[in-house]
């Protein structure tokens, strides 16, 4: 089918009232697991490459893996840059063939975030690629900060209106109580804030740090307008947990395929479950 843009899949998600899963990948097994899950569930899907993934595998490998997967896939596939760090990196990804880029200026003062994001939107639009911006900061679960400090980083609905108007982003990542990594307790999402943001900006919203968020909370977020949901940690846990069990069960095994094959299967199951929760299963057209 080939790669499609984020705007293509999120436009349909907006109309259908569901969210599309964006799954982090950094090796062949994970790309295959994500595509196998999408095909099994008949779901559109977003493959995303983080900063760590680009460092680990390199852009050419990631692009080649995603293209190979998308060309053979019977479902729409987006190749997305996760938490892009600079204008230059976004351009490198456009050139490499990504069909969506995130520019994360959330650590910058508002006007600098607007300026950087608008610059990326201008160049991405020229080549028909969609852009995700971030306003408000999504921290890591390992960050030792108080609840009050965390809430001070939540997305402000008025600023969100200004940011979206000034930048023209296609999707907005919001900070409403999720964090990257493994949670210690149950995350509490600020649903009234999410509803207010959606009322003001009316573009697809993105939920980062979605691993470990209870299914019911995810579904409420989707009801309130989240259309892209990022998952990394839950896949890592399933994959590495299976590697650990396989190695422990067969200490004499020296064939990597006997260890990585079951890990790939475990990742498929986690991703299929997420797709059903997000509502994108059966939506591949
Ligand atoms: O941005 C979220 C990713 O889960 C971080 O991944 O360690 O591959 O950069 P990374
Ligand atoms: P988790 O690892 O917490 O699922 O977060 C993924 C993410 O937001 C990638 O951008
Ligand atoms: Zn993220």
PDB file of C-alpha atoms and ligand atoms in Angstrom:
ATOM      1  CA  UNK A   1       0.000   0.000   0.000  1.00  0.00           C
ATOM      2  CA  UNK A   2       2.944   2.370   0.624  1.00  0.00           C
ATOM      3  CA  UNK A   3       3.330   5.084   3.229  1.00  0.00           C
ATOM      4  CA  UNK A   4       0.528   7.590   3.882  1.00  0.00           C
ATOM      5  CA  UNK A   5       0.564  10.837   5.873  1.00  0.00           C
ATOM      6  CA  UNK A   6      -0.541  11.403   9.441  1.00  0.00           C
ATOM      7  CA  UNK A   7      -3.198  13.795   8.155  1.00  0.00           C
ATOM      8  CA  UNK A   8      -4.715  10.970   6.055  1.00  0.00           C
ATOM      9  CA  UNK A   9      -5.143   8.587   8.974  1.00  0.00           C
ATOM     10  CA  UNK A  10      -6.046  11.164  11.638  1.00  0.00           C
ATOM     11  CA  UNK A  11      -8.649  12.792   9.365  1.00  0.00           C
ATOM     12  CA  UNK A  12     -10.472   9.470   9.176  1.00  0.00           C
ATOM     13  CA  UNK A  13     -10.003   8.955  12.936  1.00  0.00           C
ATOM     14  CA  UNK A  14     -11.582  12.348  13.621  1.00  0.00           C
ATOM     15  CA  UNK A  15     -14.619  11.440  11.542  1.00  0.00           C
ATOM     16  CA  UNK A  16     -14.844   7.938  13.037  1.00  0.00           C
ATOM     17  CA  UNK A  17     -14.234   9.025  16.653  1.00  0.00           C
ATOM     18  CA  UNK A  18     -11.308   6.648  17.305  1.00  0.00           C
ATOM     19  CA  UNK A  19      -7.542   6.943  17.860  1.00  0.00           C
ATOM     20  CA  UNK A  20      -4.684   5.470  15.823  1.00  0.00           C
ATOM     21  CA  UNK A  21      -1.824   3.745  17.659  1.00  0.00           C
ATOM     22  CA  UNK A  22       1.688   5.140  17.227  1.00  0.00           C
ATOM     23  CA  UNK A  23       4.179   2.476  18.208  1.00  0.00           C
ATOM     24  CA  UNK A  24       7.903   3.050  18.732  1.00  0.00           C
ATOM     25  CA  UNK A  25      10.242   0.790  16.797  1.00  0.00           C
ATOM     26  CA  UNK A  26      13.993   0.472  16.519  1.00  0.00           C
ATOM     27  CA  UNK A  27      14.638  -2.932  14.967  1.00  0.00           C
ATOM     28  CA  UNK A  28      13.269  -5.320  12.384  1.00  0.00           C
ATOM     29  CA  UNK A  29      11.373  -7.501  14.855  1.00  0.00           C
ATOM     30  CA  UNK A  30       9.446  -4.528  16.262  1.00  0.00           C
ATOM     31  CA  UNK A  31       8.576  -3.165  12.809  1.00  0.00           C
ATOM     32  CA  UNK A  32       7.325  -6.622  11.840  1.00  0.00           C
ATOM     33  CA  UNK A  33       5.353  -6.984  15.079  1.00  0.00           C
ATOM     34  CA  UNK A  34       3.620  -3.615  14.600  1.00  0.00           C
ATOM     35  CA  UNK A  35       2.681  -4.373  10.990  1.00  0.00           C
ATOM     36  CA  UNK A  36       1.557  -7.936  11.796  1.00  0.00           C
ATOM     37  CA  UNK A  37      -0.699  -6.585  14.554  1.00  0.00           C
ATOM     38  CA  UNK A  38      -2.134  -3.906  12.240  1.00  0.00           C
ATOM     39  CA  UNK A  39      -2.886  -6.481   9.550  1.00  0.00           C
ATOM     40  CA  UNK A  40      -4.423  -8.916  12.026  1.00  0.00           C
ATOM     41  CA  UNK A  41      -6.665  -6.139  13.398  1.00  0.00           C
ATOM     42  CA  UNK A  42      -7.249  -4.424  10.027  1.00  0.00           C
ATOM     43  CA  UNK A  43      -6.032  -1.178  11.610  1.00  0.00           C
ATOM     44  CA  UNK A  44      -4.266   1.903  10.220  1.00  0.00           C
ATOM     45  CA  UNK A  45      -0.967   2.286  12.049  1.00  0.00           C
ATOM     46  CA  UNK A  46       1.845   4.741  12.806  1.00  0.00           C
ATOM     47  CA  UNK A  47       5.437   3.506  13.029  1.00  0.00           C
ATOM     48  CA  UNK A  48       7.470   6.019  14.976  1.00  0.00           C
ATOM     49  CA  UNK A  49      11.176   6.516  15.458  1.00  0.00           C
ATOM     50  CA  UNK A  50      12.402   8.182  18.651  1.00  0.00           C
ATOM     51  CA  UNK A  51      15.708   9.960  19.171  1.00  0.00           C
ATOM     52  CA  UNK A  52      17.036   6.776  20.751  1.00  0.00           C
ATOM     53  CA  UNK A  53      15.879   4.703  17.771  1.00  0.00           C
ATOM     54  CA  UNK A  54      17.594   7.011  15.281  1.00  0.00           C
ATOM     55  CA  UNK A  55      20.798   6.847  17.293  1.00  0.00           C
ATOM     56  CA  UNK A  56      20.600   3.060  17.611  1.00  0.00           C
ATOM     57  CA  UNK A  57      19.584   2.040  14.079  1.00  0.00           C
ATOM     58  CA  UNK A  58      20.296   5.132  11.964  1.00  0.00           C
ATOM     59  CA  UNK A  59      17.791   6.905   9.723  1.00  0.00           C
ATOM     60  CA  UNK A  60      18.560   4.886   6.549  1.00  0.00           C
ATOM     61  CA  UNK A  61      17.829   1.559   8.269  1.00  0.00           C
ATOM     62  CA  UNK A  62      14.651   2.821   9.923  1.00  0.00           C
ATOM     63  CA  UNK A  63      13.389   4.280   6.663  1.00  0.00           C
ATOM     64  CA  UNK A  64      14.197   1.136   4.694  1.00  0.00           C
ATOM     65  CA  UNK A  65      12.488  -1.099   7.261  1.00  0.00           C
ATOM     66  CA  UNK A  66       9.371   1.074   7.323  1.00  0.00           C
ATOM     67  CA  UNK A  67       9.179   1.379   3.543  1.00  0.00           C
ATOM     68  CA  UNK A  68       9.590  -2.365   3.063  1.00  0.00           C
ATOM     69  CA  UNK A  69       6.895  -2.988   5.648  1.00  0.00           C
ATOM     70  CA  UNK A  70       4.507  -0.373   4.239  1.00  0.00           C
ATOM     71  CA  UNK A  71       4.918  -1.525   0.620  1.00  0.00           C
ATOM     72  CA  UNK A  72       3.871  -5.055   1.533  1.00  0.00           C
ATOM     73  CA  UNK A  73       1.209  -4.072   4.084  1.00  0.00           C
ATOM     74  CA  UNK A  74      -2.506  -4.271   3.333  1.00  0.00           C
ATOM     75  CA  UNK A  75      -3.219  -1.425   5.810  1.00  0.00           C
ATOM     76  CA  UNK A  76      -2.279   2.300   5.785  1.00  0.00           C
ATOM     77  CA  UNK A  77       1.125   2.910   7.427  1.00  0.00           C
ATOM     78  CA  UNK A  78       2.604   6.277   8.512  1.00  0.00           C
ATOM     79  CA  UNK A  79       6.326   6.766   9.217  1.00  0.00           C
ATOM     80  CA  UNK A  80       6.646   9.412  11.933  1.00  0.00           C
ATOM     81  CA  UNK A  81       9.528  11.180  13.702  1.00  0.00           C
ATOM     82  CA  UNK A  82       8.913  11.089  17.461  1.00  0.00           C
ATOM     83  CA  UNK A  83      10.030  14.104  19.558  1.00  0.00           C
ATOM     84  CA  UNK A  84      12.049  15.749  16.777  1.00  0.00           C
ATOM     85  CA  UNK A  85      14.707  17.945  18.308  1.00  0.00           C
ATOM     86  CA  UNK A  86      15.576  20.477  15.591  1.00  0.00           C
ATOM     87  CA  UNK A  87      14.597  21.982  12.245  1.00  0.00           C
ATOM     88  CA  UNK A  88      17.595  20.208  10.701  1.00  0.00           C
ATOM     89  CA  UNK A  89      16.516  16.800  11.981  1.00  0.00           C
ATOM     90  CA  UNK A  90      12.977  17.338  10.677  1.00  0.00           C
ATOM     91  CA  UNK A  91      14.359  18.201   7.231  1.00  0.00           C
ATOM     92  CA  UNK A  92      16.630  15.130   7.277  1.00  0.00           C
ATOM     93  CA  UNK A  93      13.568  12.975   7.997  1.00  0.00           C
ATOM     94  CA  UNK A  94      11.547  14.622   5.199  1.00  0.00           C
ATOM     95  CA  UNK A  95      14.384  13.870   2.816  1.00  0.00           C
ATOM     96  CA  UNK A  96      14.631  10.291   4.053  1.00  0.00           C
ATOM     97  CA  UNK A  97      10.953   9.715   3.252  1.00  0.00           C
ATOM     98  CA  UNK A  98       9.109  10.155   6.566  1.00  0.00           C
ATOM     99  CA  UNK A  99       5.433  11.007   6.024  1.00  0.00           C
ATOM    100  CA  UNK A 100       5.020  12.785   9.348  1.00  0.00           C
ATOM    101  CA  UNK A 101       7.300  14.637  11.753  1.00  0.00           C
ATOM    102  CA  UNK A 102       6.952  15.788  15.324  1.00  0.00           C
ATOM    103  CA  UNK A 103       8.850  18.885  16.333  1.00  0.00           C
ATOM    104  CA  UNK A 104       9.072  19.049  20.105  1.00  0.00           C
ATOM    105  CA  UNK A 105       9.724  22.613  21.189  1.00  0.00           C
ATOM    106  CA  UNK A 106       7.901  22.102  24.492  1.00  0.00           C
ATOM    107  CA  UNK A 107      10.976  22.899  26.598  1.00  0.00           C
ATOM    108  CA  UNK A 108      11.309  26.318  24.904  1.00  0.00           C
ATOM    109  CA  UNK A 109       9.551  29.540  25.878  1.00  0.00           C
ATOM    110  CA  UNK A 110       6.174  29.794  24.062  1.00  0.00           C
ATOM    111  CA  UNK A 111       7.262  32.202  21.306  1.00  0.00           C
ATOM    112  CA  UNK A 112      10.378  30.134  20.523  1.00  0.00           C
ATOM    113  CA  UNK A 113       8.276  26.964  20.377  1.00  0.00           C
ATOM    114  CA  UNK A 114       5.849  28.757  18.005  1.00  0.00           C
ATOM    115  CA  UNK A 115       8.677  30.012  15.776  1.00  0.00           C
ATOM    116  CA  UNK A 116      10.445  26.630  15.541  1.00  0.00           C
ATOM    117  CA  UNK A 117       7.214  24.699  14.961  1.00  0.00           C
ATOM    118  CA  UNK A 118       5.945  27.163  12.309  1.00  0.00           C
ATOM    119  CA  UNK A 119       9.249  26.845  10.456  1.00  0.00           C
ATOM    120  CA  UNK A 120       8.943  23.050  10.369  1.00  0.00           C
ATOM    121  CA  UNK A 121       5.285  23.282   9.280  1.00  0.00           C
ATOM    122  CA  UNK A 122       6.262  25.550   6.361  1.00  0.00           C
ATOM    123  CA  UNK A 123       8.870  23.154   4.981  1.00  0.00           C
ATOM    124  CA  UNK A 124       6.852  19.985   5.692  1.00  0.00           C
ATOM    125  CA  UNK A 125       3.769  21.416   4.024  1.00  0.00           C
ATOM    126  CA  UNK A 126       5.826  22.160   0.887  1.00  0.00           C
ATOM    127  CA  UNK A 127       6.379  18.411   0.490  1.00  0.00           C
ATOM    128  CA  UNK A 128       2.926  17.281   1.687  1.00  0.00           C
ATOM    129  CA  UNK A 129       4.034  15.961   5.078  1.00  0.00           C
ATOM    130  CA  UNK A 130       2.106  16.438   8.345  1.00  0.00           C
ATOM    131  CA  UNK A 131       3.486  17.923  11.565  1.00  0.00           C
ATOM    132  CA  UNK A 132       2.784  17.219  15.237  1.00  0.00           C
ATOM    133  CA  UNK A 133       3.718  19.919  17.753  1.00  0.00           C
ATOM    134  CA  UNK A 134       3.906  19.767  21.551  1.00  0.00           C
ATOM    135  CA  UNK A 135       2.699  22.359  24.018  1.00  0.00           C
ATOM    136  CA  UNK A 136       3.028  21.829  27.771  1.00  0.00           C
ATOM    137  CA  UNK A 137       5.684  19.378  28.903  1.00  0.00           C
ATOM    138  CA  UNK A 138       5.289  15.615  29.085  1.00  0.00           C
ATOM    139  CA  UNK A 139       7.845  14.491  31.652  1.00  0.00           C
ATOM    140  CA  UNK A 140       9.376  11.085  32.380  1.00  0.00           C
ATOM    141  CA  UNK A 141       7.998   8.842  35.140  1.00  0.00           C
ATOM    142  CA  UNK A 142      11.517   8.750  36.576  1.00  0.00           C
ATOM    143  CA  UNK A 143      11.590  12.536  37.004  1.00  0.00           C
ATOM    144  CA  UNK A 144      11.444  13.297  40.709  1.00  0.00           C
ATOM    145  CA  UNK A 145       8.975  16.187  40.675  1.00  0.00           C
ATOM    146  CA  UNK A 146       6.014  17.000  42.891  1.00  0.00           C
ATOM    147  CA  UNK A 147       2.378  16.813  41.750  1.00  0.00           C
ATOM    148  CA  UNK A 148       2.181  20.635  41.795  1.00  0.00           C
ATOM    149  CA  UNK A 149       5.324  20.954  39.674  1.00  0.00           C
ATOM    150  CA  UNK A 150       3.946  18.363  37.264  1.00  0.00           C
ATOM    151  CA  UNK A 151       0.606  20.132  36.936  1.00  0.00           C
ATOM    152  CA  UNK A 152       2.365  23.428  36.244  1.00  0.00           C
ATOM    153  CA  UNK A 153       3.644  21.759  33.056  1.00  0.00           C
ATOM    154  CA  UNK A 154       0.156  20.768  31.839  1.00  0.00           C
ATOM    155  CA  UNK A 155      -1.052  22.303  28.547  1.00  0.00           C
ATOM    156  CA  UNK A 156      -2.881  25.608  28.953  1.00  0.00           C
ATOM    157  CA  UNK A 157      -6.047  25.629  26.771  1.00  0.00           C
ATOM    158  CA  UNK A 158      -5.706  29.334  25.847  1.00  0.00           C
ATOM    159  CA  UNK A 159      -2.066  28.902  24.885  1.00  0.00           C
ATOM    160  CA  UNK A 160      -3.077  25.841  22.843  1.00  0.00           C
ATOM    161  CA  UNK A 161      -5.459  27.963  20.733  1.00  0.00           C
ATOM    162  CA  UNK A 162      -2.735  30.528  20.131  1.00  0.00           C
ATOM    163  CA  UNK A 163      -0.134  27.839  19.353  1.00  0.00           C
ATOM    164  CA  UNK A 164      -2.301  25.994  16.842  1.00  0.00           C
ATOM    165  CA  UNK A 165      -3.409  29.208  15.104  1.00  0.00           C
ATOM    166  CA  UNK A 166       0.123  30.541  14.831  1.00  0.00           C
ATOM    167  CA  UNK A 167       1.843  27.316  13.750  1.00  0.00           C
ATOM    168  CA  UNK A 168      -0.745  25.491  11.615  1.00  0.00           C
ATOM    169  CA  UNK A 169       0.199  22.096  13.088  1.00  0.00           C
ATOM    170  CA  UNK A 170      -1.845  19.068  12.002  1.00  0.00           C
ATOM    171  CA  UNK A 171      -1.880  17.454  15.465  1.00  0.00           C
ATOM    172  CA  UNK A 172      -1.075  18.620  18.992  1.00  0.00           C
ATOM    173  CA  UNK A 173       0.608  16.609  21.767  1.00  0.00           C
ATOM    174  CA  UNK A 174      -0.829  17.670  25.104  1.00  0.00           C
ATOM    175  CA  UNK A 175       0.299  17.316  28.691  1.00  0.00           C
ATOM    176  CA  UNK A 176      -2.705  16.232  30.778  1.00  0.00           C
ATOM    177  CA  UNK A 177      -1.225  13.828  33.331  1.00  0.00           C
ATOM    178  CA  UNK A 178       0.659  11.164  31.400  1.00  0.00           C
ATOM    179  CA  UNK A 179       4.432  10.644  31.537  1.00  0.00           C
ATOM    180  CA  UNK A 180       6.959   8.624  29.547  1.00  0.00           C
ATOM    181  CA  UNK A 181       8.059   5.283  31.011  1.00  0.00           C
ATOM    182  CA  UNK A 182       6.765   2.890  33.657  1.00  0.00           C
ATOM    183  CA  UNK A 183       4.378   4.458  36.211  1.00  0.00           C
ATOM    184  CA  UNK A 184       4.780   3.789  39.921  1.00  0.00           C
ATOM    185  CA  UNK A 185       1.081   4.340  40.681  1.00  0.00           C
ATOM    186  CA  UNK A 186      -1.972   4.768  38.470  1.00  0.00           C
ATOM    187  CA  UNK A 187      -1.738   7.931  36.355  1.00  0.00           C
ATOM    188  CA  UNK A 188      -4.540  10.455  36.872  1.00  0.00           C
ATOM    189  CA  UNK A 189      -5.575  12.243  33.694  1.00  0.00           C
ATOM    190  CA  UNK A 190      -7.032  15.760  33.748  1.00  0.00           C
ATOM    191  CA  UNK A 191     -10.098  15.058  31.591  1.00  0.00           C
ATOM    192  CA  UNK A 192     -11.770  18.495  32.016  1.00  0.00           C
ATOM    193  CA  UNK A 193      -8.576  20.113  30.714  1.00  0.00           C
ATOM    194  CA  UNK A 194      -8.464  17.705  27.779  1.00  0.00           C
ATOM    195  CA  UNK A 195     -12.105  18.509  26.919  1.00  0.00           C
ATOM    196  CA  UNK A 196     -11.410  22.243  27.075  1.00  0.00           C
ATOM    197  CA  UNK A 197      -8.349  21.963  24.830  1.00  0.00           C
ATOM    198  CA  UNK A 198     -10.317  19.967  22.261  1.00  0.00           C
ATOM    199  CA  UNK A 199     -13.165  22.486  22.355  1.00  0.00           C
ATOM    200  CA  UNK A 200     -10.703  25.281  21.646  1.00  0.00           C
ATOM    201  CA  UNK A 201      -8.360  23.792  19.037  1.00  0.00           C
ATOM    202  CA  UNK A 202     -10.496  21.271  17.128  1.00  0.00           C
ATOM    203  CA  UNK A 203      -7.506  19.419  15.642  1.00  0.00           C
ATOM    204  CA  UNK A 204      -6.482  15.829  16.475  1.00  0.00           C
ATOM    205  CA  UNK A 205      -4.848  15.608  19.918  1.00  0.00           C
ATOM    206  CA  UNK A 206      -1.984  13.262  20.759  1.00  0.00           C
ATOM    207  CA  UNK A 207      -1.484  11.370  24.023  1.00  0.00           C
ATOM    208  CA  UNK A 208       2.133  10.510  24.839  1.00  0.00           C
ATOM    209  CA  UNK A 209       3.269   8.264  27.679  1.00  0.00           C
ATOM    210  CA  UNK A 210       0.239   6.033  27.185  1.00  0.00           C
ATOM    211  CA  UNK A 211       1.816   2.750  28.359  1.00  0.00           C
ATOM    212  CA  UNK A 212       0.429   1.769  31.747  1.00  0.00           C
ATOM    213  CA  UNK A 213      -2.628   4.031  31.444  1.00  0.00           C
ATOM    214  CA  UNK A 214      -5.739   1.943  32.262  1.00  0.00           C
ATOM    215  CA  UNK A 215      -7.834   0.992  29.205  1.00  0.00           C
ATOM    216  CA  UNK A 216     -10.893   2.863  30.513  1.00  0.00           C
ATOM    217  CA  UNK A 217      -8.901   6.092  30.917  1.00  0.00           C
ATOM    218  CA  UNK A 218      -7.547   5.708  27.387  1.00  0.00           C
ATOM    219  CA  UNK A 219     -11.073   5.248  26.066  1.00  0.00           C
ATOM    220  CA  UNK A 220     -12.293   8.347  27.879  1.00  0.00           C
ATOM    221  CA  UNK A 221      -9.396  10.324  26.364  1.00  0.00           C
ATOM    222  CA  UNK A 222     -10.395   9.048  22.915  1.00  0.00           C
ATOM    223  CA  UNK A 223     -13.998  10.079  23.569  1.00  0.00           C
ATOM    224  CA  UNK A 224     -12.704  13.573  24.384  1.00  0.00           C
ATOM    225  CA  UNK A 225     -10.700  13.951  21.171  1.00  0.00           C
ATOM    226  CA  UNK A 226      -7.386  12.105  21.384  1.00  0.00           C
ATOM    227  CA  UNK A 227      -6.677  10.681  17.927  1.00  0.00           C
ATOM    228  CA  UNK A 228      -3.051   9.462  18.160  1.00  0.00           C
ATOM    229  CA  UNK A 229      -1.795   7.395  21.074  1.00  0.00           C
ATOM    230  CA  UNK A 230       1.908   6.760  21.659  1.00  0.00           C
ATOM    231  CA  UNK A 231       3.029   3.429  23.084  1.00  0.00           C
ATOM    232  CA  UNK A 232       6.602   2.359  23.708  1.00  0.00           C
ATOM    233  CA  UNK A 233       7.192   1.042  27.253  1.00  0.00           C
ATOM    234  CA  UNK A 234       4.443  -1.642  27.184  1.00  0.00           C
ATOM    235  CA  UNK A 235       5.975  -3.108  24.008  1.00  0.00           C
ATOM    236  CA  UNK A 236       9.496  -3.047  25.470  1.00  0.00           C
ATOM    237  CA  UNK A 237       8.262  -4.860  28.577  1.00  0.00           C
ATOM    238  CA  UNK A 238       6.542  -7.582  26.572  1.00  0.00           C
ATOM    239  CA  UNK A 239       9.513  -8.013  24.236  1.00  0.00           C
ATOM    240  CA  UNK A 240      12.309  -8.012  26.813  1.00  0.00           C
ATOM    241  CA  UNK A 241      10.243  -9.965  29.336  1.00  0.00           C
ATOM    242  CA  UNK A 242       9.850 -12.745  26.771  1.00  0.00           C
ATOM    243  CA  UNK A 243      13.552 -12.666  25.909  1.00  0.00           C
ATOM    244  CA  UNK A 244      14.307 -13.116  29.626  1.00  0.00           C
ATOM    245  CA  UNK A 245      11.906 -16.038  29.972  1.00  0.00           C
ATOM    246  CA  UNK A 246      13.149 -17.763  26.816  1.00  0.00           C
ATOM    247  CA  UNK A 247      16.778 -17.440  27.875  1.00  0.00           C
ATOM    248  CA  UNK A 248      15.978 -18.764  31.344  1.00  0.00           C
ATOM    249  CA  UNK A 249      13.971 -21.683  29.936  1.00  0.00           C
ATOM    250  CA  UNK A 250      16.650 -22.670  27.401  1.00  0.00           C
ATOM    251  CA  UNK A 251      20.090 -21.621  28.673  1.00  0.00           C
ATOM    252  CA  UNK A 252      21.813 -23.738  25.981  1.00  0.00           C
ATOM    253  CA  UNK A 253      20.046 -21.980  23.075  1.00  0.00           C
ATOM    254  CA  UNK A 254      22.390 -20.074  20.762  1.00  0.00           C
ATOM    255  CA  UNK A 255      20.024 -19.301  17.878  1.00  0.00           C
ATOM    256  CA  UNK A 256      18.864 -15.646  18.248  1.00  0.00           C
ATOM    257  CA  UNK A 257      15.750 -16.418  16.190  1.00  0.00           C
ATOM    258  CA  UNK A 258      14.549 -18.875  18.830  1.00  0.00           C
ATOM    259  CA  UNK A 259      14.697 -16.075  21.402  1.00  0.00           C
ATOM    260  CA  UNK A 260      13.606 -13.074  19.318  1.00  0.00           C
ATOM    261  CA  UNK A 261      10.784 -14.896  17.496  1.00  0.00           C
ATOM    262  CA  UNK A 262       8.698 -15.446  20.659  1.00  0.00           C
ATOM    263  CA  UNK A 263       9.531 -11.871  21.776  1.00  0.00           C
ATOM    264  CA  UNK A 264       8.148 -10.585  18.464  1.00  0.00           C
ATOM    265  CA  UNK A 265       4.973 -12.640  19.027  1.00  0.00           C
ATOM    266  CA  UNK A 266       4.550 -11.189  22.512  1.00  0.00           C
ATOM    267  CA  UNK A 267       4.844  -7.664  21.075  1.00  0.00           C
ATOM    268  CA  UNK A 268       2.158  -8.488  18.475  1.00  0.00           C
ATOM    269  CA  UNK A 269      -0.300  -9.477  21.220  1.00  0.00           C
ATOM    270  CA  UNK A 270       0.259  -6.273  23.231  1.00  0.00           C
ATOM    271  CA  UNK A 271      -0.163  -4.103  20.128  1.00  0.00           C
ATOM    272  CA  UNK A 272      -3.310  -5.927  18.997  1.00  0.00           C
ATOM    273  CA  UNK A 273      -4.877  -5.324  22.403  1.00  0.00           C
ATOM    274  CA  UNK A 274      -4.031  -1.600  22.216  1.00  0.00           C
ATOM    275  CA  UNK A 275      -5.602  -1.327  18.760  1.00  0.00           C
ATOM    276  CA  UNK A 276      -8.860  -2.787  20.040  1.00  0.00           C
ATOM    277  CA  UNK A 277      -8.858  -0.385  23.010  1.00  0.00           C
ATOM    278  CA  UNK A 278      -8.101   2.646  20.797  1.00  0.00           C
ATOM    279  CA  UNK A 279     -10.978   1.766  18.449  1.00  0.00           C
ATOM    280  CA  UNK A 280      -8.795   1.673  15.314  1.00  0.00           C
ATOM    281  CA  UNK A 281      -9.217  -2.098  14.840  1.00  0.00           C
ATOM    282  CA  UNK A 282     -11.298  -2.778  11.732  1.00  0.00           C
ATOM    283  CA  UNK A 283     -10.805   0.767  10.376  1.00  0.00           C
ATOM    284  CA  UNK A 284      -8.199   0.070   7.703  1.00  0.00           C
ATOM    285  CA  UNK A 285     -10.805   0.452   4.960  1.00  0.00           C
TER     286      UNK A 285
HETATM  287  O1  LIG B   1       9.787   9.461  23.564  1.00  0.00           O
HETATM  288  C1  LIG B   1       9.561   8.398  24.015  1.00  0.00           C
HETATM  289  C2  LIG B   1      10.341   7.205  23.797  1.00  0.00           C
HETATM  290  O2  LIG B   1       9.709   6.170  24.505  1.00  0.00           O
HETATM  291  C3  LIG B   1      11.801   7.371  24.196  1.00  0.00           C
HETATM  292  O3  LIG B   1      12.484   6.448  23.491  1.00  0.00           O
HETATM  293  O4  LIG B   1      14.646   5.887  24.562  1.00  0.00           O
HETATM  294  O5  LIG B   1      14.127   5.334  22.190  1.00  0.00           O
HETATM  295  O6  LIG B   1      14.584   7.709  22.816  1.00  0.00           O
HETATM  296  P1  LIG B   1      14.092   6.349  23.274  1.00  0.00           P
HETATM  297  P1  LIG B   2       5.537   5.302  26.774  1.00  0.00           P
HETATM  298  O1  LIG B   2       6.892   4.692  26.633  1.00  0.00           O
HETATM  299  O2  LIG B   2       5.284   5.777  28.160  1.00  0.00           O
HETATM  300  O3  LIG B   2       4.477   4.447  26.217  1.00  0.00           O
HETATM  301  O4  LIG B   2       5.548   6.659  25.881  1.00  0.00           O
HETATM  302  C1  LIG B   2       5.721   6.577  24.506  1.00  0.00           C
HETATM  303  C2  LIG B   2       5.775   7.926  23.891  1.00  0.00           C
HETATM  304  O5  LIG B   2       5.117   8.868  24.304  1.00  0.00           O
HETATM  305  C3  LIG B   2       6.656   8.101  22.726  1.00  0.00           C
HETATM  306  O6  LIG B   2       6.663   9.422  22.256  1.00  0.00           O
HETATM  307 ZN1  LIG B   3       6.427  10.902  23.736  1.00  0.00          ZN
END
